[in-house]
PDB file of N, CA, C and O in Angstrom:
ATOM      1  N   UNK L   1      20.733 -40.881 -38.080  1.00  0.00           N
ATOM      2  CA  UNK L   1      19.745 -40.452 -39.056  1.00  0.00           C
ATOM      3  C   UNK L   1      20.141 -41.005 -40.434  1.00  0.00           C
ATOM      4  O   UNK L   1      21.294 -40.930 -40.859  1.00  0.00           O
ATOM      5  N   UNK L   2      19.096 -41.577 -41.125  1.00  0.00           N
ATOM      6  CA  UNK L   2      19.535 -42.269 -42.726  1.00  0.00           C
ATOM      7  C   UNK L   2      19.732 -41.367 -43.726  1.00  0.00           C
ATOM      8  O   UNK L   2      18.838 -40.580 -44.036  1.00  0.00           O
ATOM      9  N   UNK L   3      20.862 -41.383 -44.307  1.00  0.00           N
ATOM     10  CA  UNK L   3      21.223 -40.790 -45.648  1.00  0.00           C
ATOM     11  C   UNK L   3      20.779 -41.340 -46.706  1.00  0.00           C
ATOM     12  O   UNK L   3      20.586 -42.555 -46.653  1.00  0.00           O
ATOM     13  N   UNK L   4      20.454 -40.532 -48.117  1.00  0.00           N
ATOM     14  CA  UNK L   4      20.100 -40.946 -49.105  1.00  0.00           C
ATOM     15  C   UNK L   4      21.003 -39.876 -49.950  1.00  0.00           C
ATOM     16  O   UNK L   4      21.671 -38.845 -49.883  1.00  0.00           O
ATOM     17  N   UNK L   5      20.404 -41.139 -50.975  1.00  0.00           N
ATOM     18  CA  UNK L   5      21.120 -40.383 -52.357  1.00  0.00           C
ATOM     19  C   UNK L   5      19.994 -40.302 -53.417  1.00  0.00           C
ATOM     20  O   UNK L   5      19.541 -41.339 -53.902  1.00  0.00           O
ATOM     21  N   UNK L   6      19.392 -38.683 -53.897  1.00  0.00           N
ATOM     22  CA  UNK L   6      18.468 -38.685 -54.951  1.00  0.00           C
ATOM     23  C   UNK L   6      18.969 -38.562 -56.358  1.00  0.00           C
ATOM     24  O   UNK L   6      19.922 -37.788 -56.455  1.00  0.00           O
ATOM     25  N   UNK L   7      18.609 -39.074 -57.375  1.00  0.00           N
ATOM     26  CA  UNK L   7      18.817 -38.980 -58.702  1.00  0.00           C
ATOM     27  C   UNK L   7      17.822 -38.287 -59.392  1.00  0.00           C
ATOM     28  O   UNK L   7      16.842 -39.019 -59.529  1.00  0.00           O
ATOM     29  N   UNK L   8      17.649 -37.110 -59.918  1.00  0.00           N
ATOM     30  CA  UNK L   8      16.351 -36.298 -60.399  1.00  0.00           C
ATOM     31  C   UNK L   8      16.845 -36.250 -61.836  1.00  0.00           C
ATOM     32  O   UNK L   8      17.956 -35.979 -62.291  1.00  0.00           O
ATOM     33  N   UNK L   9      15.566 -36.631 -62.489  1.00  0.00           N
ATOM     34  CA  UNK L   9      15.808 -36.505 -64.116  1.00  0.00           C
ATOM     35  C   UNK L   9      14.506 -35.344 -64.742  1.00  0.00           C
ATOM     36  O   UNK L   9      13.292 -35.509 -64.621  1.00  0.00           O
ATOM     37  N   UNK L  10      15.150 -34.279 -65.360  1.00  0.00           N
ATOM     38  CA  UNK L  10      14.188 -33.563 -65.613  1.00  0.00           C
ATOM     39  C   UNK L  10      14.250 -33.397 -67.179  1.00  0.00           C
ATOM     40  O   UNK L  10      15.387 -33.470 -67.646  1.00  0.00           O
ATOM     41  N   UNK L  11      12.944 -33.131 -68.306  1.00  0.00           N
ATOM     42  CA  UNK L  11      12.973 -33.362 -68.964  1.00  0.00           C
ATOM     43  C   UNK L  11      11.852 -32.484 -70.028  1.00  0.00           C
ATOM     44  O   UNK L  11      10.777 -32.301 -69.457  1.00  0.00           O
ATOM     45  N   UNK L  12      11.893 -32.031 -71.158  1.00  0.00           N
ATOM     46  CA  UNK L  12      11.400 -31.037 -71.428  1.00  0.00           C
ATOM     47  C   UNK L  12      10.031 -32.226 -72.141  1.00  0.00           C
ATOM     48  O   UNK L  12      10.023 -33.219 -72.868  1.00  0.00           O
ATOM     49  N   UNK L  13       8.877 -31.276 -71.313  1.00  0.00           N
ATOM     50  CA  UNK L  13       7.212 -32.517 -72.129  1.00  0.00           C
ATOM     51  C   UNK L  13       7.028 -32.528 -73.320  1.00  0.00           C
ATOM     52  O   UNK L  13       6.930 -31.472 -73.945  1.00  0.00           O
ATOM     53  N   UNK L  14       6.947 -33.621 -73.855  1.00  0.00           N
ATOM     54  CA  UNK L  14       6.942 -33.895 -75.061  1.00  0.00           C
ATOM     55  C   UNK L  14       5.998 -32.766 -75.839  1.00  0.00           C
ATOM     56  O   UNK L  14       5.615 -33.476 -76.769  1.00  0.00           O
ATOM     57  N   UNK L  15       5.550 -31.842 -76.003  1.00  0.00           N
ATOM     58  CA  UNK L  15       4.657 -30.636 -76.290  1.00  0.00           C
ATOM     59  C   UNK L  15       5.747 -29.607 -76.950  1.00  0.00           C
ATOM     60  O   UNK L  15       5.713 -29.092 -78.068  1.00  0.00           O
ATOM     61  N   UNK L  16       6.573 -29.490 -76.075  1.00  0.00           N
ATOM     62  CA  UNK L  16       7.653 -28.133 -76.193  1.00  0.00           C
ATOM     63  C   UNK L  16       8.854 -28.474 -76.802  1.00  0.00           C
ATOM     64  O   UNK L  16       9.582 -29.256 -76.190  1.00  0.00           O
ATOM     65  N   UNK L  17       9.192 -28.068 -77.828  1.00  0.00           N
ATOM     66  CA  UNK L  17       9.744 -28.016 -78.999  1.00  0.00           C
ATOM     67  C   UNK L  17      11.220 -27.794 -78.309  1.00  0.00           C
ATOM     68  O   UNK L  17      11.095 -27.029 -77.352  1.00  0.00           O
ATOM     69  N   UNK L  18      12.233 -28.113 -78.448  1.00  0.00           N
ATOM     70  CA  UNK L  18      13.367 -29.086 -78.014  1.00  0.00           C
ATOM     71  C   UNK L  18      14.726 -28.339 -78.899  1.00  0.00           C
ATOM     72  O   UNK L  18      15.165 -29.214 -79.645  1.00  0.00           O
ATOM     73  N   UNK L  19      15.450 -27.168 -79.052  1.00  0.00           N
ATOM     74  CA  UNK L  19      16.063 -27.005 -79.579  1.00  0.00           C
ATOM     75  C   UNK L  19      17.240 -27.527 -79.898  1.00  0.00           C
ATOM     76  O   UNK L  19      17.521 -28.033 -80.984  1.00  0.00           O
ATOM     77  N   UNK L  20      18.188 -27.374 -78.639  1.00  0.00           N
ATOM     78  CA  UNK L  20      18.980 -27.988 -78.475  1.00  0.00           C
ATOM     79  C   UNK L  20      18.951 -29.302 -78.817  1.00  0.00           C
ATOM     80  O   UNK L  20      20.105 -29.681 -79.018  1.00  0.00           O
ATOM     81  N   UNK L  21      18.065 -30.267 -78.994  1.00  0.00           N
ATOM     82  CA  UNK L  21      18.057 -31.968 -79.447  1.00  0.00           C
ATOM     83  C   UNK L  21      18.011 -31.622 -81.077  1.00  0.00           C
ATOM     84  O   UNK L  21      18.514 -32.240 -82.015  1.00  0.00           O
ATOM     85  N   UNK L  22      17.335 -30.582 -81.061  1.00  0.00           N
ATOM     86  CA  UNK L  22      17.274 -31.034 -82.916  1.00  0.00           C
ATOM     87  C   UNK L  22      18.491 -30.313 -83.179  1.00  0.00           C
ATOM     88  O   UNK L  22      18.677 -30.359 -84.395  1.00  0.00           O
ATOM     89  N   UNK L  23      19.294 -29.748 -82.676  1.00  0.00           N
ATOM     90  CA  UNK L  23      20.757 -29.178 -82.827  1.00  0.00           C
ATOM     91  C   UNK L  23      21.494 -30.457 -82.760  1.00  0.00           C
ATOM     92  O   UNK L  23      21.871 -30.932 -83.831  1.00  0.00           O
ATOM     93  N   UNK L  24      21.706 -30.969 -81.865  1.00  0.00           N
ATOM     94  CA  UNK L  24      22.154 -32.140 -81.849  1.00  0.00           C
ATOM     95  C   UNK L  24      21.989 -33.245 -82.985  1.00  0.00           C
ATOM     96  O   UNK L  24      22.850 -33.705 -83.734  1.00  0.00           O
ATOM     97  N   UNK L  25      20.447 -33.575 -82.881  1.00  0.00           N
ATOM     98  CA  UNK L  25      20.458 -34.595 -83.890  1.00  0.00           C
ATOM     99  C   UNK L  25      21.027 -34.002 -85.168  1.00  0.00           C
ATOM    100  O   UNK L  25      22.082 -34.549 -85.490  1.00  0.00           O
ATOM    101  N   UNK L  26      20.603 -32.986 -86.027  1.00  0.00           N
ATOM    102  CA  UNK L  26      21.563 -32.457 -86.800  1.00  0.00           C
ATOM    103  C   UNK L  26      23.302 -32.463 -86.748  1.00  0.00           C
ATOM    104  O   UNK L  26      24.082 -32.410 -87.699  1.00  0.00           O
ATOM    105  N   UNK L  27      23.540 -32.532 -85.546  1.00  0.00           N
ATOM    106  CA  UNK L  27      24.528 -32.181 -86.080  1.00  0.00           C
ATOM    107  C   UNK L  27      25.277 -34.064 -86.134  1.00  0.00           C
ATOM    108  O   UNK L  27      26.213 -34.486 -86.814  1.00  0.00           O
ATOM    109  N   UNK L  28      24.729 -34.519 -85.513  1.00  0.00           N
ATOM    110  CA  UNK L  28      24.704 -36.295 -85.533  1.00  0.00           C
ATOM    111  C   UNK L  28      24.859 -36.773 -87.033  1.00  0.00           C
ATOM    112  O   UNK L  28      25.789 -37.363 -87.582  1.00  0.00           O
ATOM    113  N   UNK L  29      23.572 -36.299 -87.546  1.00  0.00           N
ATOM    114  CA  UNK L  29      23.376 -36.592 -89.070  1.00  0.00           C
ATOM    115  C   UNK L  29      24.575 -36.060 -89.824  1.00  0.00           C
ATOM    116  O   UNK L  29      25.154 -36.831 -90.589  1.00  0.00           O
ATOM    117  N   UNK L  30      25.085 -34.586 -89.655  1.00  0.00           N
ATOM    118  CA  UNK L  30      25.922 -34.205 -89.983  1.00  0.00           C
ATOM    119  C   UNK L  30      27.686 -35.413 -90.180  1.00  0.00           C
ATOM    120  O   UNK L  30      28.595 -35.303 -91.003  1.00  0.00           O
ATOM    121  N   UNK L  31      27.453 -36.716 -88.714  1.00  0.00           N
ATOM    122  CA  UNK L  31      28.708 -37.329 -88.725  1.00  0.00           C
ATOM    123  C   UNK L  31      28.381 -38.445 -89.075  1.00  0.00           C
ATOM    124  O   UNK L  31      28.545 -39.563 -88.585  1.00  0.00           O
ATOM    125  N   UNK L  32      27.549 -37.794 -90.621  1.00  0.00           N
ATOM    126  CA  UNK L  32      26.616 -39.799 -90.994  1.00  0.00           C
ATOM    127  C   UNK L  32      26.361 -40.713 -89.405  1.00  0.00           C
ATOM    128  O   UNK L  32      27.167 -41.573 -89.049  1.00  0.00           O
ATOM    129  N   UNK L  33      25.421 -40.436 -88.778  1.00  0.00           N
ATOM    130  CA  UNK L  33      24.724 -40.803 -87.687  1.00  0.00           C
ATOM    131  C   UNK L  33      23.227 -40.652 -88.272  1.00  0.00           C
ATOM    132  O   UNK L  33      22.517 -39.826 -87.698  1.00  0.00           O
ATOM    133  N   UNK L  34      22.737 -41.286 -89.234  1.00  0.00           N
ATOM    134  CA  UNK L  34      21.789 -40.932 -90.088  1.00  0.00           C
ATOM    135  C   UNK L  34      20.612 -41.720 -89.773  1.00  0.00           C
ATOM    136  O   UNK L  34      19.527 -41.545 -90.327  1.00  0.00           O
ATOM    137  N   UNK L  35      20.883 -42.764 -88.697  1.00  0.00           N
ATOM    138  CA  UNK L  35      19.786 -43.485 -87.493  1.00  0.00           C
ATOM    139  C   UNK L  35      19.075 -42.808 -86.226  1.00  0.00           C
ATOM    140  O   UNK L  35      18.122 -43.028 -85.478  1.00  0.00           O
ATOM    141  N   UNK L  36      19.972 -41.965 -86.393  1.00  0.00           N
ATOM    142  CA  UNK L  36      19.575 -41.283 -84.719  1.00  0.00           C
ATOM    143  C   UNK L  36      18.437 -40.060 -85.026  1.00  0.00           C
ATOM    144  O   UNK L  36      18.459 -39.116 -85.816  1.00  0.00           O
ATOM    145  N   UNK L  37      17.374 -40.542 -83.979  1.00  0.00           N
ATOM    146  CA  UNK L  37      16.194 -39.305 -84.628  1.00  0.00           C
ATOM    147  C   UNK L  37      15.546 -39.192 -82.868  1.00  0.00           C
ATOM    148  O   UNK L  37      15.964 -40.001 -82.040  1.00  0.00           O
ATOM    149  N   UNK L  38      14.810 -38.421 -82.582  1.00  0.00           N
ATOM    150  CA  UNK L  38      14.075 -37.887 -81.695  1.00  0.00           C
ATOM    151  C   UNK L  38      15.122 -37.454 -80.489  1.00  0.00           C
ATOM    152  O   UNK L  38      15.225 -37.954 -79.369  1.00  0.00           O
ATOM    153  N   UNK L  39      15.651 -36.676 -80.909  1.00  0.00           N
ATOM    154  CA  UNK L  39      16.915 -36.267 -79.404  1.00  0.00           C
ATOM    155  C   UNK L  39      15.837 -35.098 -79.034  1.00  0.00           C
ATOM    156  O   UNK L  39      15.044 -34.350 -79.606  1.00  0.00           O
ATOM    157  N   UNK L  40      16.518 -35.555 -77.102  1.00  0.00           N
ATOM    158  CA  UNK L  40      15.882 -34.926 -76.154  1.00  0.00           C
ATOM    159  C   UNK L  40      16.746 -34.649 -75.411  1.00  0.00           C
ATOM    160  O   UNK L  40      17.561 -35.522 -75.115  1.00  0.00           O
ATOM    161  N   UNK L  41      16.859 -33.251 -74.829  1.00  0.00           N
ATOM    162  CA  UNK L  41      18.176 -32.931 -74.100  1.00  0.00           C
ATOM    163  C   UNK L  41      17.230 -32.580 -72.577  1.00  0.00           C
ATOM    164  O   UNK L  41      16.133 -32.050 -72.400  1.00  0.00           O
ATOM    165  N   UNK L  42      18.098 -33.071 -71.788  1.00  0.00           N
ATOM    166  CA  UNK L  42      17.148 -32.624 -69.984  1.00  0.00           C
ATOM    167  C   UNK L  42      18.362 -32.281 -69.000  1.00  0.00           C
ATOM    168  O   UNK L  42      19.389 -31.628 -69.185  1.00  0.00           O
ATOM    169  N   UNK L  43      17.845 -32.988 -67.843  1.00  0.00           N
ATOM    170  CA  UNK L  43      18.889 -32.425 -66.890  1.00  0.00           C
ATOM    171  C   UNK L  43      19.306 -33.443 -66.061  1.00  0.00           C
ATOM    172  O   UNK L  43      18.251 -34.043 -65.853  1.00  0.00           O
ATOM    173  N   UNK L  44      20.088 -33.965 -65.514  1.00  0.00           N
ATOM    174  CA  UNK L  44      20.399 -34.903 -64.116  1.00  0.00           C
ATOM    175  C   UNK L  44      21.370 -34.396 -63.142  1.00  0.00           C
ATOM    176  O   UNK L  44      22.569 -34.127 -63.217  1.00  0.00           O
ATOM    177  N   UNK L  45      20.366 -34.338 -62.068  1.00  0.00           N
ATOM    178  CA  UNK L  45      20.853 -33.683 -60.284  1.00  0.00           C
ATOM    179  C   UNK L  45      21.205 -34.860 -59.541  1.00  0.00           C
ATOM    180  O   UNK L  45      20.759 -35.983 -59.773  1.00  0.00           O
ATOM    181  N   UNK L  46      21.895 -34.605 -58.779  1.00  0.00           N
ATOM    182  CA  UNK L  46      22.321 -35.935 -57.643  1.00  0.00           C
ATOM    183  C   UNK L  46      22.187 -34.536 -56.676  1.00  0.00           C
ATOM    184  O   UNK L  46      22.395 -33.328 -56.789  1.00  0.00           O
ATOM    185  N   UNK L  47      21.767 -35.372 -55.788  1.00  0.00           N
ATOM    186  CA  UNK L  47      21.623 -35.011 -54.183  1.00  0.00           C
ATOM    187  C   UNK L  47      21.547 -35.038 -53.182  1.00  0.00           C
ATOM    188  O   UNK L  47      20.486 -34.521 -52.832  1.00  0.00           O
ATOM    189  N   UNK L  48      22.454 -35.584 -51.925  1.00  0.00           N
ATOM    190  CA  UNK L  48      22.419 -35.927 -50.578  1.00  0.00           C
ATOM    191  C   UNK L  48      21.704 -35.742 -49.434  1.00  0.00           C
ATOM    192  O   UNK L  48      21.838 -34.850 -48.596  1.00  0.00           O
ATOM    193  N   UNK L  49      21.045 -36.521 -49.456  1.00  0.00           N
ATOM    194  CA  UNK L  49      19.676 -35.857 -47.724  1.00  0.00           C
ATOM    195  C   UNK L  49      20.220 -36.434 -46.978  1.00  0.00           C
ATOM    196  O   UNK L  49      21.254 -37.067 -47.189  1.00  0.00           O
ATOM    197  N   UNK L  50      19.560 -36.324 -45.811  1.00  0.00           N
ATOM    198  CA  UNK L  50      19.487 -37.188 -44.431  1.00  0.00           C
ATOM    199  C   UNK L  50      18.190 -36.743 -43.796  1.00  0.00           C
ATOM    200  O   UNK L  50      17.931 -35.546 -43.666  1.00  0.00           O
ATOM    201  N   UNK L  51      17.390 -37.685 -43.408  1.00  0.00           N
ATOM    202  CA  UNK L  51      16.603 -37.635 -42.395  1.00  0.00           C
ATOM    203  C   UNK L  51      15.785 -39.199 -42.298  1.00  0.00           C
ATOM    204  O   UNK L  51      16.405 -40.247 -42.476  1.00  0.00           O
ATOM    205  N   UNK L  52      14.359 -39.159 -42.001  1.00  0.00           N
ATOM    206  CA  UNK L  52      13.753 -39.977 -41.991  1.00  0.00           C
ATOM    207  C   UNK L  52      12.476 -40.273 -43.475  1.00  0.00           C
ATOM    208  O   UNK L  52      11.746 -39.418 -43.977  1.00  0.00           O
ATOM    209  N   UNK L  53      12.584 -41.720 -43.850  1.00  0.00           N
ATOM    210  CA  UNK L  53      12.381 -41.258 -45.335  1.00  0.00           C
ATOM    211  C   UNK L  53      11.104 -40.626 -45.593  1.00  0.00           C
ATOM    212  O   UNK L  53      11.057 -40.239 -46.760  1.00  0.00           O
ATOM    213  N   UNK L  54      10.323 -40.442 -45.107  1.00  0.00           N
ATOM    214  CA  UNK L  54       8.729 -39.716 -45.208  1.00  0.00           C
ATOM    215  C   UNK L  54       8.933 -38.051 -45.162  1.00  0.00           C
ATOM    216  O   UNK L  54       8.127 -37.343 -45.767  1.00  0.00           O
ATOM    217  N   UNK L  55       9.881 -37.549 -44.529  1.00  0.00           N
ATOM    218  CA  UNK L  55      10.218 -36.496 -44.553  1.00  0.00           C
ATOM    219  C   UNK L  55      11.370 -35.555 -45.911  1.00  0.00           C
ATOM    220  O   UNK L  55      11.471 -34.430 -46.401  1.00  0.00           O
ATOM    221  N   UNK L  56      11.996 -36.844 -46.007  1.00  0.00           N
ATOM    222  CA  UNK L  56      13.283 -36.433 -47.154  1.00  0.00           C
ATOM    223  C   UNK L  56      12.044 -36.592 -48.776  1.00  0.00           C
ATOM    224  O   UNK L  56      11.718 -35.818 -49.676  1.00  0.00           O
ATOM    225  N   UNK L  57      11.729 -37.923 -48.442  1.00  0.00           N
ATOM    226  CA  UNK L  57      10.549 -37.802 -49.726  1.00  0.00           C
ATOM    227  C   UNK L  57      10.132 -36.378 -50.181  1.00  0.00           C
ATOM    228  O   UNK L  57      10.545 -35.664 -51.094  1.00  0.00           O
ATOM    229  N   UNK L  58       8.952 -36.166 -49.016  1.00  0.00           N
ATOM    230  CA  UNK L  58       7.928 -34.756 -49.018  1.00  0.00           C
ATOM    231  C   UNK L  58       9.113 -33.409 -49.755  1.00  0.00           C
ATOM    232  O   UNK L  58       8.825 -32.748 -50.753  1.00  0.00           O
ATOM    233  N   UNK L  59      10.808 -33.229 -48.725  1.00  0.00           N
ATOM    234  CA  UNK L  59      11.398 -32.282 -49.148  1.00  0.00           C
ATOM    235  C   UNK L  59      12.123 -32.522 -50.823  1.00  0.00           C
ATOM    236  O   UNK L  59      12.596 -31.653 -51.554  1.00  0.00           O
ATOM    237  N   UNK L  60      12.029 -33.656 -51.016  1.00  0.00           N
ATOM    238  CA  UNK L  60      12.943 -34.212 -52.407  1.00  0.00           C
ATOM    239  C   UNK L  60      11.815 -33.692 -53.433  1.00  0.00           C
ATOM    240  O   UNK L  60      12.238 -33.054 -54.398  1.00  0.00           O
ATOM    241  N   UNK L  61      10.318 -33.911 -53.324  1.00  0.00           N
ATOM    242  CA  UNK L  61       9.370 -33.415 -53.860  1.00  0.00           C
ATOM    243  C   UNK L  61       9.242 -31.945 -54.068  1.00  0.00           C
ATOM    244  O   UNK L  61       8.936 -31.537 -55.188  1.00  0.00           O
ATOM    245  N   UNK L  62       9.412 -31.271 -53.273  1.00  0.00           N
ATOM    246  CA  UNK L  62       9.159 -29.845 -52.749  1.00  0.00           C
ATOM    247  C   UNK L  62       9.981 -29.209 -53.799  1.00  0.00           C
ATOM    248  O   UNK L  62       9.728 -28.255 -54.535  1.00  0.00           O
ATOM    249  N   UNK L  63      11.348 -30.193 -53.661  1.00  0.00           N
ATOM    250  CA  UNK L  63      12.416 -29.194 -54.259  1.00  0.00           C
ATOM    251  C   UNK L  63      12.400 -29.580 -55.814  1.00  0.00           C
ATOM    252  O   UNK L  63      12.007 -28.841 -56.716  1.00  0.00           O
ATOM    253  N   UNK L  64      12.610 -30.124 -55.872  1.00  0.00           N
ATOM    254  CA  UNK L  64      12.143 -30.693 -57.757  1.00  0.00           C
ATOM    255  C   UNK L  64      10.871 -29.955 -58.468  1.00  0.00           C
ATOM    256  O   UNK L  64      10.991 -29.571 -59.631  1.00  0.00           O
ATOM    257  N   UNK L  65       9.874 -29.797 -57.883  1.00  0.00           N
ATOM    258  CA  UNK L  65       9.079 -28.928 -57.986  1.00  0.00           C
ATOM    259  C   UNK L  65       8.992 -27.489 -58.136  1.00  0.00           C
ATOM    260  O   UNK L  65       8.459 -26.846 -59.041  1.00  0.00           O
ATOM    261  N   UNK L  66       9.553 -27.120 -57.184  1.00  0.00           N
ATOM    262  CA  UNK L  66       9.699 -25.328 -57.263  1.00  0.00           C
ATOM    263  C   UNK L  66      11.469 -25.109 -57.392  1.00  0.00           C
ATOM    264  O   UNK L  66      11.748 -23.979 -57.795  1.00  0.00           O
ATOM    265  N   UNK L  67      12.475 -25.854 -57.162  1.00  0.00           N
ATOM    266  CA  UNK L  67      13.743 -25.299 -57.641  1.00  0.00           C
ATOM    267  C   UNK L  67      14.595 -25.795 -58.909  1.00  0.00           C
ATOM    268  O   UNK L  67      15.399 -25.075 -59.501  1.00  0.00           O
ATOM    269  N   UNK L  68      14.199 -27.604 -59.360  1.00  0.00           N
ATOM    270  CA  UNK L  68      15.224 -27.862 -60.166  1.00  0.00           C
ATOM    271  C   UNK L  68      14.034 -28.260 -61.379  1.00  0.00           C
ATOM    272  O   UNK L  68      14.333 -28.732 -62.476  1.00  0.00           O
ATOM    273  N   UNK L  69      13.202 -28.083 -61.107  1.00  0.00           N
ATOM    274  CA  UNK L  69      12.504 -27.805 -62.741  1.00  0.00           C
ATOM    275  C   UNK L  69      11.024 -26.851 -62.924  1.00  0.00           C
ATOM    276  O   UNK L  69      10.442 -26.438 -61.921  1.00  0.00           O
ATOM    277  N   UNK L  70      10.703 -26.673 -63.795  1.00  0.00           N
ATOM    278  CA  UNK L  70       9.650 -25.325 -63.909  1.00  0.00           C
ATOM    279  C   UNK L  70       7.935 -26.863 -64.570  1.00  0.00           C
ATOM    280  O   UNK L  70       7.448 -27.374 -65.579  1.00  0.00           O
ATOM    281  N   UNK L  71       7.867 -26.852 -63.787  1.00  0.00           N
ATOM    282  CA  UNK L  71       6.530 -27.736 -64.121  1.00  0.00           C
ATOM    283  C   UNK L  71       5.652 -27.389 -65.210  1.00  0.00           C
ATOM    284  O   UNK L  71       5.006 -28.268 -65.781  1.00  0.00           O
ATOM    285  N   UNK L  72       5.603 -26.587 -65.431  1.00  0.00           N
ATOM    286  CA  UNK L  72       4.675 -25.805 -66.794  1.00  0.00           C
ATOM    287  C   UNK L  72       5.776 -26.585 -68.343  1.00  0.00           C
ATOM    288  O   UNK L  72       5.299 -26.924 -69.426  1.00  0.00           O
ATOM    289  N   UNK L  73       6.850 -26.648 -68.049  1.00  0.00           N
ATOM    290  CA  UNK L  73       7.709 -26.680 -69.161  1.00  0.00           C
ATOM    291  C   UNK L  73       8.122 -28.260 -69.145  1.00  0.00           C
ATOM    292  O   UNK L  73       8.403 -28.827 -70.201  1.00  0.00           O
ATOM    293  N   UNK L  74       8.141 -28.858 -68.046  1.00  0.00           N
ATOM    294  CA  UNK L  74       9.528 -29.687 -67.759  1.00  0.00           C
ATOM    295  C   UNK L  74       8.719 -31.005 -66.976  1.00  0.00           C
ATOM    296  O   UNK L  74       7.723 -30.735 -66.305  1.00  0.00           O
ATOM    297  N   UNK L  75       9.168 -32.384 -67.083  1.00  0.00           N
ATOM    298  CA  UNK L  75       8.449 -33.461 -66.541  1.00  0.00           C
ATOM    299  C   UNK L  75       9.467 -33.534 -65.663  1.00  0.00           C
ATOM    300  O   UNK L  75      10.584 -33.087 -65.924  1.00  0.00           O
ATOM    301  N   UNK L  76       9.080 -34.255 -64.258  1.00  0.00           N
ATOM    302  CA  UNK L  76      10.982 -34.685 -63.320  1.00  0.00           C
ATOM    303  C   UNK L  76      10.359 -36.006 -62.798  1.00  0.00           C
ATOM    304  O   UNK L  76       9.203 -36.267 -62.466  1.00  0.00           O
ATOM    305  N   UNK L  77      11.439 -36.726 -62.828  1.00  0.00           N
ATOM    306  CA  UNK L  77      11.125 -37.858 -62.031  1.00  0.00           C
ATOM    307  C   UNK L  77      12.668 -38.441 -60.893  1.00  0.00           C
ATOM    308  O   UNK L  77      13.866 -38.286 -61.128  1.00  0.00           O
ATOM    309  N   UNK L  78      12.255 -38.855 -60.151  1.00  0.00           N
ATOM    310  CA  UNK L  78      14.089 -39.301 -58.982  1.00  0.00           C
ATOM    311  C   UNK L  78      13.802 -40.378 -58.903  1.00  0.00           C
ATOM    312  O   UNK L  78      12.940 -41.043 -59.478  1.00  0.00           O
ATOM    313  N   UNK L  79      14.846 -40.709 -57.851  1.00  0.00           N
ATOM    314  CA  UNK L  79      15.503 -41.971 -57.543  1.00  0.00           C
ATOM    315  C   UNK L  79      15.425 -41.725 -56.147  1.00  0.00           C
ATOM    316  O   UNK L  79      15.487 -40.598 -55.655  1.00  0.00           O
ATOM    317  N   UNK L  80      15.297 -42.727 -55.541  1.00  0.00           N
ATOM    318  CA  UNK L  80      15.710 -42.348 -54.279  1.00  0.00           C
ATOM    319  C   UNK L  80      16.232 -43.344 -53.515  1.00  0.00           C
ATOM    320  O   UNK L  80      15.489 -44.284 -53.234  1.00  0.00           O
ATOM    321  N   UNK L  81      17.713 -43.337 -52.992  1.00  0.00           N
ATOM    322  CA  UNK L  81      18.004 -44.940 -52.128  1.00  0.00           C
ATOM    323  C   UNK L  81      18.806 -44.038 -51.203  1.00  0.00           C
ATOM    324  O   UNK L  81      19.301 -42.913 -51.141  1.00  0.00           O
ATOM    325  N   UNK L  82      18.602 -45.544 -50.291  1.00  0.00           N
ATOM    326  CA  UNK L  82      19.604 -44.932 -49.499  1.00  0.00           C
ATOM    327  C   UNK L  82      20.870 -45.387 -49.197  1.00  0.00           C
ATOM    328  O   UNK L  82      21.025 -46.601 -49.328  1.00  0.00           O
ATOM    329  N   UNK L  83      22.124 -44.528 -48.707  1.00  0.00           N
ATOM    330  CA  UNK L  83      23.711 -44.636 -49.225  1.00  0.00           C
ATOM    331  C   UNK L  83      23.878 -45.424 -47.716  1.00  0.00           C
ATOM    332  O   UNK L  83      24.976 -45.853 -47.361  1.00  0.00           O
TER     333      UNK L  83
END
């Protein structure tokens, strides 16, 4: 059975106000980093399947969806190869 390896990037939609980045960029500016502007803080999952890829797809979907990000809030996008 083929193994994969997913890469999920999740990311807050450009709509919803970003605390943590403007903490950051502040505190950037703070180390004369006085170039750096629009910080965005998200998430990156790695994750090991196995099956057949039409099936690992559908579950890689499933789960990005209802466990590793809140869709109302959050954009996700993966990777998907196989190891």
């Amino acid at each position: 059975m083929p193994h994969y390896t997913a890469k999920v990037y999740v990311t807050l939609k450009p709509s919803i106000l970003d605390p943590q980045g403007r903490t950051v960029e502040r505190a950037l500016s703070h180390l004369e980093h006085d170039n750096v502007s629009g910080v965005r803080i998200g998430k990156y999952i790695e994750l090991s399947l196995q099956g057949e890829h039409a099936e690992v797809e559908a579950q890689l979907k499933d789960i990005v969806g209802n466990v590793l990000s809140n869709p109302i809030m959050e954009d996700a996008r993966w990777e998907l190869t196989e190891a």
